[in-house]
């Protein structure tokens, strides 16, 4: 089988997998720290020794953004997740045959974009070709995508991961959210609170600081409550997406566990498909596209 | 009339006013950048030339926090805003007679604390001794306080100002929220959206980024929408506080204008009392307390 390289190139991380061996390497040279002219060198620095002759490289993620290596214009919905084909990139090293998976965009009912998650969705559909339901891809920017007949019908982005990271790093709450503990009981209680009374969310945040100042509330409890409030608010906003639907969750292990617990508490039994494997399956499906 | 100095000493700013002349000076030596032993020097650096003999200095704000000059323990609700008296501070310069106004705390129905706003509330009550209603003190951490018969009955903190600053500085939205423009129409529309459908808030934030990427939405419009969504979420969370009540707004000019517009759109006609004047009135009321 021909060697090729699957690349997941996001804002903060460059992750390359040599196929079919599945050896994986990663570096911190994400799109966020690279000028457009620096992508080829960053790739060769990481995997130059894998290039033994003409080699196809299939990449997804922010590498295809306007500020990336080369812009891969968004495909408009409804669309197959890889329906727009790949964008070829000119390289200085003639052995490299680099192709980027375009993201998806939607203009109605609300503006939204994704880059990278379309590849995970392609992986989910490679795994379950007849899946009709909702793909929940939790992360920095969680995506909820409605999949039917092999197409993405619509999607919705919620910034839950970035909100949690920002609140616990850059606001007064940071003093009360130290460590990385997490406990399921206060998490689920906060999810339930946010779902049943979403209008109270804005007033719940400062309680985490006050409870620390007044009676030394444990930071792991506070983190679990904040996580529950934010995921609960996300589930409140996306209720029409998941209520009574088949849901697949594709995320990192820890994040998937939280979303799975939150949705199970609402009576759903999501299917879980790991994110890295779905990215690889999606890039594999993309490899031979024109 | 005896000279004395009114001091509003918050996390980021030290502001001193020589009384009764009302000459005001400010420095960036807020509580956040000072070790406990550095407060006296910071004060003398700013206003040392005002000290001509024994001088009373009355201070409010984070200067009284555990990490401040000296801890002024919170008074528990219900309480008159200055009901706990002042905390005296030992100084090296024997001419200084420094007193700090304690903050307020509440443990039920939810934990909450304030430091500094109790002094503005004392100013509001000095201005309107018979006021029975709600004081809205918008800012980094907006406070909603129920005042009756000269006492603070309960209060609620919403981190709207800090959320806006953090989202527009530390998240992906920052690229789409540049400048400092503000427009009332999209602001009020977003307030109304958030109030009528608070459960959708979590999904609205990323739209600001997508609308910029897809059709270059103006940053001033995006800032106005974000401000409206956050203040709308705050009004949704505090609806029992303001609905059908007399409301006084005491904040900076720009912030007061936004909250006034939002509440007027809900049919209220708030009274407006400027924040700096209320702080000074509160410190004046505190000056001769034991």
mmCIF file of C-alpha atoms in Angstrom, chain A:
data_model
loop_
_atom_site.group_PDB
_atom_site.id
_atom_site.type_symbol
_atom_site.label_atom_id
_atom_site.label_comp_id
_atom_site.label_asym_id
_atom_site.label_seq_id
_atom_site.Cartn_x
_atom_site.Cartn_y
_atom_site.Cartn_z
ATOM 1 C CA UNK A 1 0.000 0.000 0.000
ATOM 2 C CA UNK A 2 1.317 3.443 -0.889
ATOM 3 C CA UNK A 3 2.712 5.577 1.907
ATOM 4 C CA UNK A 4 0.869 8.804 2.577
ATOM 5 C CA UNK A 5 0.623 11.246 5.477
ATOM 6 C CA UNK A 6 -2.540 12.245 7.272
ATOM 7 C CA UNK A 7 -2.299 15.704 8.882
ATOM 8 C CA UNK A 8 -4.576 17.300 11.478
ATOM 9 C CA UNK A 9 -3.367 20.912 11.546
ATOM 10 C CA UNK A 10 -5.248 23.096 13.953
ATOM 11 C CA UNK A 11 -4.710 26.504 15.531
ATOM 12 C CA UNK A 12 -2.344 25.264 18.223
ATOM 13 C CA UNK A 13 -1.165 21.796 17.150
ATOM 14 C CA UNK A 14 0.238 20.058 14.073
ATOM 15 C CA UNK A 15 -0.337 16.296 14.223
ATOM 16 C CA UNK A 16 0.896 14.008 11.424
ATOM 17 C CA UNK A 17 0.307 10.278 10.983
ATOM 18 C CA UNK A 18 2.318 8.143 8.592
ATOM 19 C CA UNK A 19 -0.020 5.768 6.788
ATOM 20 C CA UNK A 20 -0.533 2.885 6.618
ATOM 21 C CA UNK A 21 1.916 2.425 9.552
ATOM 22 C CA UNK A 22 -0.066 4.780 11.827
ATOM 23 C CA UNK A 23 3.041 6.240 13.431
ATOM 24 C CA UNK A 24 2.039 9.637 14.801
ATOM 25 C CA UNK A 25 4.053 12.746 15.663
ATOM 26 C CA UNK A 26 2.931 16.147 16.880
ATOM 27 C CA UNK A 27 4.400 19.606 17.286
ATOM 28 C CA UNK A 28 3.224 22.933 18.654
ATOM 29 C CA UNK A 29 3.541 24.562 15.218
ATOM 30 C CA UNK A 30 -0.160 25.185 14.787
ATOM 31 C CA UNK A 31 -1.659 27.690 12.358
ATOM 32 C CA UNK A 32 -1.700 30.301 15.114
ATOM 33 C CA UNK A 33 2.090 30.607 15.273
ATOM 34 C CA UNK A 34 2.946 30.211 11.558
ATOM 35 C CA UNK A 35 3.144 32.784 8.785
ATOM 36 C CA UNK A 36 1.783 31.471 5.453
ATOM 37 C CA UNK A 37 5.300 30.872 4.126
ATOM 38 C CA UNK A 38 6.344 28.798 7.157
ATOM 39 C CA UNK A 39 3.984 25.831 6.812
ATOM 40 C CA UNK A 40 6.096 23.742 4.438
ATOM 41 C CA UNK A 41 9.187 24.041 6.655
ATOM 42 C CA UNK A 42 7.148 23.196 9.776
ATOM 43 C CA UNK A 43 5.828 20.068 8.098
ATOM 44 C CA UNK A 44 9.260 18.955 6.868
ATOM 45 C CA UNK A 45 10.776 19.650 10.278
ATOM 46 C CA UNK A 46 8.294 17.242 11.831
ATOM 47 C CA UNK A 47 8.148 14.472 9.202
ATOM 48 C CA UNK A 48 10.864 15.170 6.616
ATOM 49 C CA UNK A 49 12.418 11.741 7.258
ATOM 50 C CA UNK A 50 9.126 10.101 6.241
ATOM 51 C CA UNK A 51 9.367 11.554 2.708
ATOM 52 C CA UNK A 52 11.162 8.935 0.592
ATOM 53 C CA UNK A 53 9.724 9.929 -2.784
ATOM 54 C CA UNK A 54 6.541 11.515 -4.136
ATOM 55 C CA UNK A 55 4.221 11.542 -1.134
ATOM 56 C CA UNK A 56 0.601 12.546 -0.815
ATOM 57 C CA UNK A 57 -0.208 14.645 2.249
ATOM 58 C CA UNK A 58 -3.845 15.189 3.150
ATOM 59 C CA UNK A 59 -4.496 17.880 5.763
ATOM 60 C CA UNK A 60 -7.539 19.243 7.547
ATOM 61 C CA UNK A 61 -8.180 22.053 10.008
ATOM 62 C CA UNK A 62 -7.121 25.668 10.273
ATOM 63 C CA UNK A 63 -4.259 24.999 7.837
ATOM 64 C CA UNK A 64 -6.938 25.770 5.212
ATOM 65 C CA UNK A 65 -8.019 29.098 6.749
ATOM 66 C CA UNK A 66 -7.351 32.460 5.130
ATOM 67 C CA UNK A 67 -4.391 32.889 7.522
ATOM 68 C CA UNK A 68 -3.269 29.267 6.935
ATOM 69 C CA UNK A 69 -0.999 27.620 4.362
ATOM 70 C CA UNK A 70 -3.496 28.087 1.549
ATOM 71 C CA UNK A 71 -7.150 29.038 1.756
ATOM 72 C CA UNK A 72 -9.502 26.140 1.066
ATOM 73 C CA UNK A 73 -12.811 27.994 0.599
ATOM 74 C CA UNK A 74 -15.738 26.759 2.670
ATOM 75 C CA UNK A 75 -18.298 24.533 0.943
ATOM 76 C CA UNK A 76 -21.908 25.675 1.458
ATOM 77 C CA UNK A 77 -24.541 23.495 3.140
ATOM 78 C CA UNK A 78 -26.221 21.167 2.535
ATOM 79 C CA UNK A 79 -23.150 19.217 1.470
ATOM 80 C CA UNK A 80 -21.374 15.920 1.829
ATOM 81 C CA UNK A 81 -18.640 16.594 4.412
ATOM 82 C CA UNK A 82 -15.959 16.147 1.741
ATOM 83 C CA UNK A 83 -18.210 17.206 -1.121
ATOM 84 C CA UNK A 84 -16.130 20.160 -2.290
ATOM 85 C CA UNK A 85 -13.069 18.058 -3.043
ATOM 86 C CA UNK A 86 -9.606 19.064 -1.897
ATOM 87 C CA UNK A 87 -7.551 22.221 -2.400
ATOM 88 C CA UNK A 88 -4.071 21.562 -3.821
ATOM 89 C CA UNK A 89 -1.153 23.522 -2.425
ATOM 90 C CA UNK A 90 1.954 24.537 -4.365
ATOM 91 C CA UNK A 91 5.149 23.425 -2.591
ATOM 92 C CA UNK A 92 8.842 24.137 -2.996
ATOM 93 C CA UNK A 93 9.770 20.512 -2.354
ATOM 94 C CA UNK A 94 8.550 18.771 -5.535
ATOM 95 C CA UNK A 95 8.117 15.463 -3.711
ATOM 96 C CA UNK A 96 5.186 16.853 -1.717
ATOM 97 C CA UNK A 97 1.644 16.497 -3.076
ATOM 98 C CA UNK A 98 -0.284 18.499 -0.453
ATOM 99 C CA UNK A 99 -4.085 18.670 -0.391
ATOM 100 C CA UNK A 100 -6.290 20.448 2.133
ATOM 101 C CA UNK A 101 -9.856 19.523 3.071
ATOM 102 C CA UNK A 102 -12.133 22.611 2.851
ATOM 103 C CA UNK A 103 -14.362 23.557 5.762
ATOM 104 C CA UNK A 104 -18.129 23.976 5.669
ATOM 105 C CA UNK A 105 -20.225 27.129 5.933
ATOM 106 C CA UNK A 106 -23.883 27.881 6.444
ATOM 107 C CA UNK A 107 -25.613 31.213 6.050
ATOM 108 C CA UNK A 108 -29.123 30.333 7.258
ATOM 109 C CA UNK A 109 -30.807 29.997 9.732
ATOM 110 C CA UNK A 110 -27.719 31.613 11.252
ATOM 111 C CA UNK A 111 -24.141 32.153 10.039
ATOM 112 C CA UNK A 112 -21.746 29.387 11.025
ATOM 113 C CA UNK A 113 -18.443 27.835 9.918
ATOM 114 C CA UNK A 114 -16.350 24.762 10.657
ATOM 115 C CA UNK A 115 -12.824 23.661 9.706
ATOM 116 C CA UNK A 116 -11.555 20.243 10.705
ATOM 117 C CA UNK A 117 -14.816 18.897 12.112
ATOM 118 C CA UNK A 118 -16.083 18.157 8.570
ATOM 119 C CA UNK A 119 -13.277 15.593 8.403
ATOM 120 C CA UNK A 120 -14.366 13.980 11.670
ATOM 121 C CA UNK A 121 -17.919 13.909 10.302
ATOM 122 C CA UNK A 122 -16.603 12.190 7.159
ATOM 123 C CA UNK A 123 -14.963 9.680 9.508
ATOM 124 C CA UNK A 124 -18.230 9.129 11.379
ATOM 125 C CA UNK A 125 -20.019 8.530 8.061
ATOM 126 C CA UNK A 126 -17.223 6.187 6.908
ATOM 127 C CA UNK A 127 -17.807 4.240 10.115
ATOM 128 C CA UNK A 128 -21.635 4.437 9.981
ATOM 129 C CA UNK A 129 -22.652 5.201 6.357
ATOM 130 C CA UNK A 130 -26.375 5.121 7.101
ATOM 131 C CA UNK A 131 -26.263 7.280 10.226
ATOM 132 C CA UNK A 132 -29.188 9.694 10.430
ATOM 133 C CA UNK A 133 -28.981 11.912 13.461
ATOM 134 C CA UNK A 134 -26.760 14.356 15.291
ATOM 135 C CA UNK A 135 -22.982 14.445 15.536
ATOM 136 C CA UNK A 136 -21.847 16.261 18.674
ATOM 137 C CA UNK A 137 -18.160 17.192 18.405
ATOM 138 C CA UNK A 138 -17.263 18.739 21.766
ATOM 139 C CA UNK A 139 -14.118 20.819 22.148
ATOM 140 C CA UNK A 140 -12.948 24.416 22.168
ATOM 141 C CA UNK A 141 -15.823 25.187 19.812
ATOM 142 C CA UNK A 142 -18.350 22.390 20.097
ATOM 143 C CA UNK A 143 -20.182 21.564 16.852
ATOM 144 C CA UNK A 144 -23.652 20.035 16.648
ATOM 145 C CA UNK A 145 -24.267 18.755 13.112
ATOM 146 C CA UNK A 146 -27.422 17.273 11.662
ATOM 147 C CA UNK A 147 -26.441 14.394 9.339
ATOM 148 C CA UNK A 148 -28.842 12.731 6.930
ATOM 149 C CA UNK A 149 -28.377 10.672 3.760
ATOM 150 C CA UNK A 150 -24.615 11.206 3.902
ATOM 151 C CA UNK A 151 -24.901 15.001 4.015
ATOM 152 C CA UNK A 152 -24.498 17.704 6.620
ATOM 153 C CA UNK A 153 -27.898 19.440 6.660
ATOM 154 C CA UNK A 154 -27.082 22.153 9.180
ATOM 155 C CA UNK A 155 -24.859 22.782 12.184
ATOM 156 C CA UNK A 156 -24.430 24.961 15.242
ATOM 157 C CA UNK A 157 -21.288 26.045 17.084
ATOM 158 C CA UNK A 158 -21.170 26.669 20.830
ATOM 159 C CA UNK A 159 -17.968 28.061 22.361
ATOM 160 C CA UNK A 160 -18.250 26.038 25.566
ATOM 161 C CA UNK A 161 -14.638 24.821 25.746
ATOM 162 C CA UNK A 162 -13.209 28.265 25.096
ATOM 163 C CA UNK A 163 -15.613 29.844 27.608
ATOM 164 C CA UNK A 164 -14.521 27.397 30.299
ATOM 165 C CA UNK A 165 -10.833 27.962 29.548
ATOM 166 C CA UNK A 166 -11.222 31.741 29.454
ATOM 167 C CA UNK A 167 -13.306 32.009 32.622
ATOM 168 C CA UNK A 168 -10.900 29.781 34.530
ATOM 169 C CA UNK A 169 -7.798 31.628 33.293
ATOM 170 C CA UNK A 170 -8.637 35.281 32.725
ATOM 171 C CA UNK A 171 -11.377 36.260 35.196
ATOM 172 C CA UNK A 172 -11.640 36.673 38.967
ATOM 173 C CA UNK A 173 -13.039 33.118 39.046
ATOM 174 C CA UNK A 174 -9.543 31.779 38.325
ATOM 175 C CA UNK A 175 -8.656 32.090 42.025
ATOM 176 C CA UNK A 176 -11.464 29.655 42.868
ATOM 177 C CA UNK A 177 -10.995 27.175 39.974
ATOM 178 C CA UNK A 178 -7.435 25.967 40.504
ATOM 179 C CA UNK A 179 -6.239 22.434 39.729
ATOM 180 C CA UNK A 180 -8.008 20.122 37.333
ATOM 181 C CA UNK A 181 -10.357 18.136 39.543
ATOM 182 C CA UNK A 182 -13.839 17.177 38.367
ATOM 183 C CA UNK A 183 -16.715 15.508 40.183
ATOM 184 C CA UNK A 184 -19.746 14.109 38.451
ATOM 185 C CA UNK A 185 -22.444 14.807 41.081
ATOM 186 C CA UNK A 186 -22.079 18.627 41.265
ATOM 187 C CA UNK A 187 -21.495 18.648 37.494
ATOM 188 C CA UNK A 188 -24.800 16.898 36.797
ATOM 189 C CA UNK A 189 -26.669 19.057 39.291
ATOM 190 C CA UNK A 190 -25.386 22.192 37.537
ATOM 191 C CA UNK A 191 -26.309 20.757 34.106
ATOM 192 C CA UNK A 192 -29.826 20.149 35.380
ATOM 193 C CA UNK A 193 -30.063 23.653 36.905
ATOM 194 C CA UNK A 194 -28.911 25.324 33.696
ATOM 195 C CA UNK A 195 -31.303 23.241 31.585
ATOM 196 C CA UNK A 196 -34.320 23.882 33.770
ATOM 197 C CA UNK A 197 -33.597 27.567 34.467
ATOM 198 C CA UNK A 198 -31.326 28.821 31.680
ATOM 199 C CA UNK A 199 -32.355 32.408 32.413
ATOM 200 C CA UNK A 200 -30.445 32.317 35.717
ATOM 201 C CA UNK A 201 -27.058 31.407 34.224
ATOM 202 C CA UNK A 202 -25.548 34.905 34.186
ATOM 203 C CA UNK A 203 -26.047 35.252 37.919
ATOM 204 C CA UNK A 204 -24.601 31.853 38.815
ATOM 205 C CA UNK A 205 -20.983 32.519 37.829
ATOM 206 C CA UNK A 206 -19.950 34.928 40.586
ATOM 207 C CA UNK A 207 -21.386 32.522 43.186
ATOM 208 C CA UNK A 208 -18.322 30.359 42.523
ATOM 209 C CA UNK A 209 -16.065 33.171 43.741
ATOM 210 C CA UNK A 210 -18.292 34.141 46.663
ATOM 211 C CA UNK A 211 -18.625 30.538 47.873
ATOM 212 C CA UNK A 212 -14.831 30.309 47.935
ATOM 213 C CA UNK A 213 -14.409 33.594 49.814
ATOM 214 C CA UNK A 214 -17.189 32.888 52.318
ATOM 215 C CA UNK A 215 -16.708 29.191 53.068
ATOM 216 C CA UNK A 216 -13.748 27.947 51.070
ATOM 217 C CA UNK A 217 -15.661 25.902 48.504
ATOM 218 C CA UNK A 218 -13.377 23.230 47.037
ATOM 219 C CA UNK A 219 -11.906 24.175 43.651
ATOM 220 C CA UNK A 220 -12.767 20.787 42.105
ATOM 221 C CA UNK A 221 -16.418 21.314 43.070
ATOM 222 C CA UNK A 222 -16.324 24.831 41.630
ATOM 223 C CA UNK A 223 -14.795 23.562 38.352
ATOM 224 C CA UNK A 224 -17.446 20.846 38.130
ATOM 225 C CA UNK A 225 -20.237 23.372 38.705
ATOM 226 C CA UNK A 226 -18.830 25.773 36.100
ATOM 227 C CA UNK A 227 -18.449 22.931 33.593
ATOM 228 C CA UNK A 228 -22.011 21.816 34.330
ATOM 229 C CA UNK A 229 -23.457 25.318 34.004
ATOM 230 C CA UNK A 230 -21.746 25.865 30.644
ATOM 231 C CA UNK A 231 -22.568 22.444 29.199
ATOM 232 C CA UNK A 232 -26.105 22.789 30.597
ATOM 233 C CA UNK A 233 -26.437 26.172 28.874
ATOM 234 C CA UNK A 234 -25.169 24.555 25.671
ATOM 235 C CA UNK A 235 -27.712 21.739 25.956
ATOM 236 C CA UNK A 236 -30.454 24.315 26.592
ATOM 237 C CA UNK A 237 -29.436 26.184 23.425
ATOM 238 C CA UNK A 238 -29.213 23.000 21.342
ATOM 239 C CA UNK A 239 -32.222 21.133 22.757
ATOM 240 C CA UNK A 240 -33.963 20.852 19.348
ATOM 241 C CA UNK A 241 -30.774 19.196 18.069
ATOM 242 C CA UNK A 242 -30.561 16.323 20.541
ATOM 243 C CA UNK A 243 -34.023 15.818 22.015
ATOM 244 C CA UNK A 244 -35.316 12.453 20.814
ATOM 245 C CA UNK A 245 -32.483 12.077 18.271
ATOM 246 C CA UNK A 246 -29.698 9.563 17.720
ATOM 247 C CA UNK A 247 -26.533 11.285 18.917
ATOM 248 C CA UNK A 248 -22.899 10.371 18.248
ATOM 249 C CA UNK A 249 -20.288 12.096 20.441
ATOM 250 C CA UNK A 250 -16.814 12.451 18.931
ATOM 251 C CA UNK A 251 -14.356 14.246 21.201
ATOM 252 C CA UNK A 252 -11.383 13.755 23.480
ATOM 253 C CA UNK A 253 -11.821 11.165 26.228
ATOM 254 C CA UNK A 254 -12.392 13.599 29.071
ATOM 255 C CA UNK A 255 -14.709 15.938 27.200
ATOM 256 C CA UNK A 256 -16.691 13.045 25.744
ATOM 257 C CA UNK A 257 -17.202 11.677 29.258
ATOM 258 C CA UNK A 258 -18.735 14.962 30.438
ATOM 259 C CA UNK A 259 -21.092 15.321 27.452
ATOM 260 C CA UNK A 260 -22.051 11.657 27.651
ATOM 261 C CA UNK A 261 -22.927 11.992 31.357
ATOM 262 C CA UNK A 262 -24.910 15.182 30.697
ATOM 263 C CA UNK A 263 -26.913 13.661 27.828
ATOM 264 C CA UNK A 264 -27.515 10.368 29.668
ATOM 265 C CA UNK A 265 -28.985 12.382 32.542
ATOM 266 C CA UNK A 266 -31.503 13.712 29.963
ATOM 267 C CA UNK A 267 -32.421 10.139 28.983
ATOM 268 C CA UNK A 268 -30.261 9.756 25.864
ATOM 269 C CA UNK A 269 -27.772 6.984 25.194
ATOM 270 C CA UNK A 270 -25.192 8.549 22.859
ATOM 271 C CA UNK A 271 -22.832 6.486 20.744
ATOM 272 C CA UNK A 272 -19.179 7.351 21.368
ATOM 273 C CA UNK A 273 -16.585 7.440 18.582
ATOM 274 C CA UNK A 274 -13.088 8.706 19.475
ATOM 275 C CA UNK A 275 -11.988 11.960 17.862
ATOM 276 C CA UNK A 276 -8.497 11.006 16.696
ATOM 277 C CA UNK A 277 -9.760 7.824 15.035
ATOM 278 C CA UNK A 278 -12.573 9.722 13.274
ATOM 279 C CA UNK A 279 -10.130 12.363 12.001
ATOM 280 C CA UNK A 280 -7.928 9.605 10.597
ATOM 281 C CA UNK A 281 -10.917 7.828 9.046
ATOM 282 C CA UNK A 282 -12.035 11.114 7.476
ATOM 283 C CA UNK A 283 -8.596 11.901 6.073
ATOM 284 C CA UNK A 284 -8.436 8.337 4.715
ATOM 285 C CA UNK A 285 -11.785 8.886 2.976
ATOM 286 C CA UNK A 286 -10.425 12.159 1.571
ATOM 287 C CA UNK A 287 -7.116 10.719 0.348
ATOM 288 C CA UNK A 288 -8.238 9.646 -3.111
ATOM 289 C CA UNK A 289 -10.640 12.492 -3.831
ATOM 290 C CA UNK A 290 -9.827 14.670 -6.846
#
